[in-house]
Amino acid sequence: MSKRCPLIAAQCKQMTKELLYEIGGEGRILEFCIAFYQLASADPTLQTFLFDHDNVVSHGQRLAKWIVNYMEGNEDLCEPGWEFAHYHTRCQSEKKPLRAVCFSVRDCRTWMRLHFWAMRQCGLDRNGRFWAWYVQLIHQHIALHNSYAPGYTIVDSVWSTIPGNLQMYKENGQDMVDLCPSYYC
């Protein structure tokens, strides 16, 4: 197993710290993460993954903290409880029997579309360097949830730029009817 080159890792850490500064810091990340969870809580596909006792601010704070820690190069990205929360979300069976399977491509694509839409709502797409870096980050990390999902990262990152997509999504009760309806796709 090869080790990461420390020079490259240090350069990436410095670059992402600069990007965090350029976009306005932690507060901007928190803003878009809360905006994302507001969208997710209204989406029937993603609602099933949210804990009933939690709220969009709590979810947004956890995700924002992870993103900021990642950008600052902190090695310890997981707080106590995060692993349990992700396991519970992936494998819960209380809400839907099919939730015992891992995230489907449809789940991941819905997540990515709403995630990038929330970023646009908060203006984070205006910084081209940050946008390109973040799309690549999602491309790399979405595979942890479904190995086929990275193939859709680029197309899903531009989904919210097409007004017809947003209109169709809203008209269909915040359901992405253009995605495969199966939980196994």
Coordinates of N, CA and C in Angstrom, one line a residue:
M1 N 0.8 -1.2 0.0 CA 0.0 0.0 0.0 C 0.9 1.2 0.0
S2 N 0.6 2.1 -0.9 CA 1.5 3.3 -1.0 C 1.0 4.4 -0.1
K3 N 1.9 5.3 0.4 CA 1.5 6.4 1.3 C 1.3 7.6 0.5
R4 N 0.5 8.5 1.0 CA 0.2 9.8 0.3 C 1.5 10.6 0.4
C5 N 1.8 11.3 -0.7 CA 2.9 12.2 -0.8 C 2.7 13.4 0.2
P6 N 3.5 13.6 1.2 CA 3.2 14.7 2.1 C 3.3 16.1 1.5
L7 N 4.1 16.3 0.4 CA 4.1 17.6 -0.3 C 2.8 17.9 -0.9
I8 N 2.2 16.9 -1.6 CA 1.0 17.1 -2.3 C -0.1 17.3 -1.3
A9 N -0.1 16.5 -0.2 CA -1.1 16.6 0.8 C -1.1 18.0 1.5
A10 N 0.1 18.6 1.7 CA 0.3 19.9 2.3 C -0.2 21.0 1.3
Q11 N 0.1 20.8 0.0 CA -0.4 21.7 -1.0 C -1.9 21.7 -1.1
C12 N -2.5 20.6 -1.0 CA -4.0 20.5 -1.0 C -4.6 21.1 0.2
K13 N -4.0 20.8 1.3 CA -4.5 21.4 2.6 C -4.5 23.0 2.5
Q14 N -3.4 23.5 2.0 CA -3.3 25.0 1.9 C -4.3 25.5 0.9
M15 N -4.5 24.8 -0.2 CA -5.4 25.2 -1.3 C -6.9 25.2 -0.7
T16 N -7.2 24.2 0.0 CA -8.6 24.1 0.5 C -8.8 25.2 1.7
K17 N -7.8 25.4 2.4 CA -7.9 26.5 3.4 C -8.1 27.9 2.7
E18 N -7.4 28.1 1.6 CA -7.6 29.3 0.8 C -9.0 29.4 0.3
L19 N -9.5 28.3 -0.2 CA -10.9 28.2 -0.8 C -11.9 28.5 0.3
L20 N -11.7 28.0 1.5 CA -12.6 28.3 2.6 C -12.6 29.8 2.9
Y21 N -11.5 30.4 2.9 CA -11.4 31.8 3.1 C -12.1 32.6 2.0
E22 N -11.8 32.2 0.7 CA -12.4 32.9 -0.4 C -13.9 32.9 -0.5
I23 N -14.5 31.8 0.0 CA -16.0 31.8 -0.1 C -16.6 32.5 1.1
G24 N -15.8 32.8 2.1 CA -16.4 33.5 3.3 C -16.4 32.8 4.6
G25 N -15.7 31.6 4.6 CA -15.5 30.9 5.8 C -16.6 29.9 6.2
E26 N -16.4 29.5 7.4 CA -17.3 28.4 8.0 C -18.8 28.8 7.9
G27 N -19.1 30.0 8.1 CA -20.5 30.5 8.1 C -21.2 30.2 6.7
R28 N -20.4 30.3 5.6 CA -21.0 30.1 4.3 C -21.3 28.6 4.1
I29 N -20.4 27.8 4.6 CA -20.6 26.3 4.6 C -21.8 25.9 5.4
L30 N -21.9 26.5 6.6 CA -23.1 26.2 7.4 C -24.4 26.7 6.7
E31 N -24.4 27.8 6.1 CA -25.5 28.4 5.4 C -26.0 27.4 4.4
F32 N -25.1 26.9 3.5 CA -25.5 26.0 2.5 C -25.9 24.6 3.0
C33 N -25.3 24.2 4.1 CA -25.7 22.9 4.6 C -27.1 22.9 5.2
I34 N -27.4 24.0 5.9 CA -28.8 24.1 6.4 C -29.8 24.3 5.3
A35 N -29.4 25.0 4.2 CA -30.3 25.1 3.0 C -30.5 23.8 2.4
F36 N -29.5 22.9 2.3 CA -29.6 21.6 1.8 C -30.6 20.8 2.6
Y37 N -30.4 20.8 3.9 CA -31.3 20.0 4.8 C -32.8 20.5 4.8
Q38 N -32.9 21.8 4.5 CA -34.3 22.3 4.3 C -34.9 21.6 3.1
L39 N -34.1 21.6 2.0 CA -34.6 20.9 0.8 C -34.8 19.4 1.0
A40 N -33.9 18.8 1.7 CA -33.9 17.3 1.9 C -35.1 16.9 2.8
S41 N -35.5 17.8 3.7 CA -36.6 17.4 4.6 C -37.9 17.5 3.9
A42 N -38.0 18.2 2.8 CA -39.2 18.2 2.0 C -39.3 17.2 0.9
D43 N -38.2 16.5 0.7 CA -38.1 15.5 -0.4 C -38.5 14.1 0.1
P44 N -39.5 13.4 -0.5 CA -39.9 12.1 0.0 C -38.8 11.1 0.0
T45 N -37.9 11.1 -0.9 CA -36.8 10.2 -1.0 C -35.9 10.4 0.2
L46 N -35.5 11.6 0.4 CA -34.5 11.8 1.5 C -35.1 11.9 2.9
Q47 N -36.4 12.2 3.0 CA -37.0 12.3 4.3 C -36.8 11.0 5.1
T48 N -36.8 9.9 4.4 CA -36.7 8.6 5.1 C -35.3 8.4 5.8
F49 N -34.3 9.2 5.4 CA -33.0 9.1 6.0 C -32.8 10.0 7.2
L50 N -33.7 10.9 7.4 CA -33.6 11.9 8.5 C -34.2 11.4 9.8
F51 N -33.5 11.6 10.9 CA -34.1 11.2 12.2 C -35.2 12.1 12.5
D52 N -36.3 11.5 13.1 CA -37.5 12.3 13.5 C -37.2 13.3 14.6
H53 N -36.3 13.0 15.5 CA -36.0 13.8 16.6 C -35.0 14.9 16.3
D54 N -34.5 14.9 15.1 CA -33.4 15.9 14.8 C -34.1 17.0 13.9
N55 N -33.3 18.1 13.7 CA -33.9 19.1 12.8 C -32.8 19.5 11.8
V56 N -33.3 20.4 10.8 CA -32.4 20.7 9.7 C -31.1 21.5 10.2
V57 N -31.2 22.3 11.3 CA -30.1 23.0 11.8 C -29.1 22.0 12.3
S58 N -29.5 21.0 13.1 CA -28.6 20.1 13.7 C -27.9 19.3 12.6
H59 N -28.6 18.8 11.6 CA -28.0 18.1 10.5 C -27.0 19.0 9.8
G60 N -27.5 20.2 9.5 CA -26.6 21.2 8.8 C -25.3 21.5 9.5
Q61 N -25.4 21.6 10.8 CA -24.2 21.8 11.7 C -23.2 20.7 11.6
R62 N -23.7 19.4 11.6 CA -22.8 18.3 11.6 C -22.1 18.2 10.2
L63 N -22.9 18.4 9.1 CA -22.3 18.3 7.8 C -21.3 19.4 7.6
A64 N -21.7 20.6 8.0 CA -20.8 21.8 7.8 C -19.5 21.6 8.6
K65 N -19.6 21.0 9.8 CA -18.4 20.8 10.6 C -17.5 19.8 9.9
W66 N -18.1 18.7 9.3 CA -17.3 17.7 8.6 C -16.6 18.4 7.4
I67 N -17.3 19.2 6.6 CA -16.7 19.8 5.4 C -15.6 20.7 5.8
V68 N -15.8 21.6 6.8 CA -14.8 22.5 7.3 C -13.6 21.8 7.8
N69 N -13.8 20.7 8.6 CA -12.7 19.9 9.1 C -11.9 19.3 7.9
Y70 N -12.6 18.9 6.9 CA -11.9 18.3 5.7 C -11.1 19.4 5.0
M71 N -11.7 20.5 4.8 CA -11.0 21.6 4.1 C -9.8 22.1 4.9
E72 N -9.9 22.1 6.2 CA -8.7 22.5 7.0 C -7.7 21.4 7.2
G73 N -7.9 20.3 6.7 CA -6.9 19.2 6.8 C -6.9 18.4 8.1
N74 N -8.0 18.5 8.9 CA -8.0 17.8 10.1 C -8.2 16.3 9.8
E75 N -7.3 15.5 10.5 CA -7.4 14.1 10.2 C -8.6 13.4 10.9
D76 N -9.0 13.9 12.0 CA -10.1 13.3 12.7 C -11.4 13.9 12.2
L77 N -12.0 13.3 11.2 CA -13.2 13.8 10.6 C -14.5 13.3 11.3
C78 N -14.4 12.3 12.1 CA -15.6 11.7 12.7 C -15.7 11.9 14.2
E79 N -16.8 12.5 14.6 CA -17.0 12.7 16.0 C -17.7 11.5 16.5
P80 N -17.7 11.3 17.8 CA -18.4 10.2 18.4 C -19.9 10.3 18.0
G81 N -20.5 9.2 17.6 CA -21.9 9.3 17.3 C -22.1 9.4 15.8
W82 N -21.2 9.9 15.0 CA -21.4 10.0 13.6 C -21.5 8.7 12.9
E83 N -20.6 7.8 13.3 CA -20.7 6.4 12.7 C -22.0 5.8 12.9
F84 N -22.5 5.9 14.2 CA -23.8 5.3 14.5 C -24.9 5.9 13.7
A85 N -24.8 7.2 13.6 CA -25.9 8.0 12.8 C -25.9 7.5 11.4
H86 N -24.7 7.4 10.8 CA -24.7 7.0 9.4 C -25.1 5.5 9.2
Y87 N -24.7 4.7 10.1 CA -25.2 3.3 10.1 C -26.7 3.2 10.2
H88 N -27.2 3.9 11.2 CA -28.7 4.0 11.5 C -29.4 4.5 10.2
T89 N -28.9 5.5 9.6 CA -29.5 6.1 8.4 C -29.5 5.1 7.3
R90 N -28.4 4.4 7.1 CA -28.2 3.5 5.9 C -29.1 2.3 6.1
C91 N -29.2 1.8 7.3 CA -29.7 0.4 7.5 C -31.0 0.4 8.4
Q92 N -31.6 1.6 8.6 CA -32.8 1.6 9.4 C -33.9 0.8 8.7
S93 N -34.7 0.1 9.5 CA -35.8 -0.6 8.9 C -37.2 -0.2 9.5
E94 N -37.2 0.8 10.3 CA -38.4 1.2 11.0 C -39.4 1.9 10.0
K95 N -38.8 2.7 9.1 CA -39.7 3.5 8.2 C -40.1 2.7 6.9
K96 N -39.1 2.1 6.3 CA -39.4 1.3 5.1 C -38.6 0.0 5.1
P97 N -39.2 -1.1 4.8 CA -38.5 -2.4 4.9 C -37.3 -2.4 3.9
L98 N -37.4 -1.7 2.8 CA -36.3 -1.7 1.8 C -35.1 -0.9 2.3
R99 N -35.2 -0.1 3.4 CA -34.1 0.7 3.9 C -33.0 -0.2 4.4
A100 N -33.2 -1.5 4.5 CA -32.1 -2.3 5.0 C -31.0 -2.5 3.9
V101 N -31.3 -2.1 2.7 CA -30.3 -2.1 1.7 C -29.6 -0.8 1.7
C102 N -28.4 -0.8 1.2 CA -27.6 0.5 1.2 C -28.2 1.5 0.3
F103 N -27.7 2.7 0.3 CA -28.3 3.8 -0.5 C -28.3 3.3 -2.0
S104 N -29.4 3.6 -2.7 CA -29.5 3.3 -4.1 C -28.9 4.5 -4.9
V105 N -28.8 4.2 -6.2 CA -28.3 5.3 -7.1 C -29.3 6.5 -7.0
R106 N -30.6 6.1 -7.0 CA -31.6 7.2 -6.9 C -31.5 8.0 -5.7
D107 N -31.2 7.4 -4.5 CA -31.0 8.1 -3.3 C -29.8 9.1 -3.4
C108 N -28.7 8.5 -3.9 CA -27.5 9.4 -4.1 C -27.7 10.5 -5.1
R109 N -28.4 10.2 -6.2 CA -28.6 11.3 -7.2 C -29.5 12.4 -6.6
T110 N -30.5 12.0 -5.9 CA -31.4 13.0 -5.3 C -30.6 13.8 -4.3
W111 N -29.8 13.2 -3.5 CA -29.0 13.9 -2.5 C -28.0 14.9 -3.3
M112 N -27.4 14.4 -4.3 CA -26.4 15.3 -5.0 C -27.2 16.5 -5.7
R113 N -28.3 16.2 -6.3 CA -29.0 17.3 -7.0 C -29.4 18.4 -6.0
L114 N -30.0 18.0 -4.8 CA -30.4 18.9 -3.8 C -29.2 19.6 -3.2
H115 N -28.2 18.9 -3.0 CA -27.0 19.4 -2.4 C -26.4 20.6 -3.3
F116 N -26.2 20.3 -4.6 CA -25.7 21.3 -5.5 C -26.7 22.5 -5.7
W117 N -28.0 22.2 -5.6 CA -29.0 23.2 -5.7 C -28.9 24.2 -4.5
A118 N -28.7 23.6 -3.3 CA -28.6 24.4 -2.1 C -27.3 25.3 -2.2
M119 N -26.3 24.8 -2.8 CA -25.0 25.5 -3.0 C -25.3 26.7 -3.9
R120 N -26.0 26.5 -4.9 CA -26.4 27.6 -5.9 C -27.2 28.6 -5.2
Q121 N -28.2 28.2 -4.4 CA -29.1 29.1 -3.7 C -28.3 30.1 -2.8
C122 N -27.2 29.6 -2.3 CA -26.3 30.3 -1.4 C -25.2 31.0 -2.1
G123 N -25.1 30.9 -3.4 CA -24.1 31.6 -4.2 C -22.8 31.0 -4.3
L124 N -22.6 29.8 -3.8 CA -21.3 29.2 -3.7 C -20.8 28.7 -5.1
D125 N -21.7 28.7 -6.1 CA -21.3 28.3 -7.4 C -20.5 29.5 -8.1
R126 N -20.6 30.7 -7.5 CA -19.9 31.8 -8.1 C -18.4 31.8 -8.0
N127 N -17.9 31.0 -7.1 CA -16.4 30.8 -7.0 C -16.1 29.6 -7.8
G128 N -15.6 29.7 -9.0 CA -15.3 28.6 -9.9 C -14.3 27.6 -9.3
R129 N -13.3 28.1 -8.6 CA -12.3 27.1 -8.1 C -12.9 26.3 -7.0
F130 N -13.7 27.0 -6.1 CA -14.4 26.2 -5.0 C -15.4 25.2 -5.6
W131 N -16.2 25.7 -6.6 CA -17.2 24.8 -7.2 C -16.5 23.6 -7.8
A132 N -15.5 23.7 -8.6 CA -14.8 22.6 -9.2 C -14.2 21.7 -8.2
W133 N -13.6 22.2 -7.1 CA -13.1 21.4 -6.0 C -14.2 20.6 -5.3
Y134 N -15.3 21.3 -5.1 CA -16.4 20.6 -4.3 C -17.1 19.5 -5.1
V135 N -17.3 19.8 -6.4 CA -17.9 18.7 -7.2 C -17.0 17.5 -7.2
Q136 N -15.7 17.7 -7.3 CA -14.7 16.6 -7.2 C -14.8 15.9 -5.9
L137 N -14.9 16.7 -4.8 CA -15.0 16.1 -3.5 C -16.3 15.2 -3.4
I138 N -17.4 15.6 -3.9 CA -18.6 14.8 -3.9 C -18.4 13.6 -4.8
H139 N -17.8 13.8 -5.9 CA -17.6 12.7 -6.8 C -16.8 11.6 -6.1
Q140 N -15.8 11.9 -5.3 CA -15.0 11.0 -4.6 C -15.7 10.3 -3.5
H141 N -16.5 11.1 -2.7 CA -17.1 10.6 -1.5 C -18.5 9.9 -1.7
I142 N -19.2 10.2 -2.7 CA -20.5 9.6 -2.9 C -20.4 8.1 -3.2
A143 N -19.2 7.7 -3.7 CA -19.0 6.3 -3.9 C -19.0 5.5 -2.6
L144 N -18.8 6.1 -1.5 CA -18.9 5.4 -0.2 C -20.3 4.9 0.0
H145 N -21.3 5.5 -0.6 CA -22.7 5.2 -0.4 C -23.2 4.3 -1.5
N146 N -22.7 4.5 -2.7 CA -23.1 3.7 -3.9 C -22.0 3.8 -4.9
S147 N -21.5 2.6 -5.3 CA -20.4 2.7 -6.3 C -20.7 3.2 -7.7
Y148 N -22.0 3.2 -8.0 CA -22.4 3.7 -9.3 C -22.7 5.2 -9.4
A149 N -22.9 5.8 -8.2 CA -23.3 7.2 -8.1 C -22.3 8.2 -8.7
P150 N -21.0 7.9 -8.5 CA -20.0 9.0 -9.0 C -20.2 9.3 -10.5
G151 N -20.7 8.3 -11.3 CA -20.9 8.5 -12.7 C -21.9 9.6 -13.0
Y152 N -22.7 10.0 -12.0 CA -23.7 11.0 -12.2 C -23.4 12.3 -11.6
T153 N -22.2 12.5 -11.0 CA -21.9 13.7 -10.3 C -22.0 14.9 -11.1
I154 N -21.4 14.9 -12.3 CA -21.3 16.1 -13.1 C -22.7 16.5 -13.6
V155 N -23.5 15.5 -14.1 CA -24.8 15.8 -14.7 C -25.7 16.3 -13.5
D156 N -25.6 15.7 -12.3 CA -26.4 16.2 -11.2 C -26.0 17.5 -10.7
S157 N -24.7 17.9 -10.9 CA -24.2 19.2 -10.4 C -24.8 20.3 -11.2
V158 N -25.3 20.0 -12.4 CA -25.9 21.1 -13.3 C -27.4 21.0 -13.4
W159 N -28.0 20.0 -12.8 CA -29.4 19.7 -12.8 C -30.2 21.0 -12.4
S160 N -29.8 21.6 -11.4 CA -30.6 22.8 -10.8 C -30.4 24.0 -11.7
T161 N -29.6 24.0 -12.7 CA -29.4 25.2 -13.6 C -30.5 25.2 -14.6
I162 N -31.2 24.1 -14.8 CA -32.3 24.0 -15.8 C -33.6 24.3 -15.2
P163 N -34.2 25.5 -15.5 CA -35.5 25.8 -14.8 C -36.6 24.8 -14.9
G164 N -36.6 24.1 -16.0 CA -37.7 23.1 -16.2 C -37.5 22.0 -15.2
N165 N -36.3 21.6 -14.8 CA -36.1 20.6 -13.8 C -36.7 21.0 -12.5
L166 N -36.4 22.2 -12.0 CA -36.9 22.7 -10.7 C -38.4 22.8 -10.8
Q167 N -39.0 23.2 -11.9 CA -40.4 23.3 -12.0 C -41.1 21.9 -11.9
M168 N -40.5 21.0 -12.7 CA -41.1 19.6 -12.6 C -41.0 19.0 -11.2
Y169 N -39.8 19.2 -10.6 CA -39.6 18.7 -9.2 C -40.7 19.3 -8.3
K170 N -40.9 20.6 -8.3 CA -41.9 21.2 -7.4 C -43.3 20.7 -7.8
E171 N -43.6 20.6 -9.1 CA -45.0 20.2 -9.5 C -45.3 18.8 -9.1
N172 N -44.3 18.0 -8.9 CA -44.4 16.5 -8.6 C -44.2 16.3 -7.1
G173 N -44.5 17.3 -6.3 CA -44.4 17.1 -4.9 C -43.0 16.9 -4.3
Q174 N -42.1 17.6 -4.9 CA -40.7 17.4 -4.5 C -40.2 16.0 -4.7
D175 N -40.6 15.4 -5.8 CA -40.2 14.0 -6.1 C -39.5 14.1 -7.5
M176 N -38.4 13.4 -7.6 CA -37.7 13.4 -8.9 C -38.1 12.3 -9.7
V177 N -39.2 12.5 -10.4 CA -39.9 11.5 -11.2 C -39.0 11.1 -12.4
D178 N -38.0 11.8 -12.8 CA -37.1 11.5 -13.9 C -36.1 10.4 -13.5
L179 N -36.0 10.1 -12.2 CA -35.0 9.1 -11.8 C -35.7 7.8 -11.6
C180 N -35.0 6.7 -11.8 CA -35.5 5.4 -11.6 C -36.3 5.2 -10.3
P181 N -37.5 4.8 -10.3 CA -38.3 4.7 -9.1 C -37.9 3.5 -8.1
S182 N -37.1 2.6 -8.6 CA -36.7 1.5 -7.8 C -35.7 1.8 -6.7
Y183 N -35.8 1.2 -5.6 CA -34.8 1.4 -4.5 C -33.5 0.7 -4.9
Y184 N -33.6 -0.2 -5.9 CA -32.4 -0.9 -6.2 C -31.6 -0.4 -7.4
C185 N -32.1 0.7 -8.0 CA -31.4 1.3 -9.2 C -30.2 2.1 -8.7

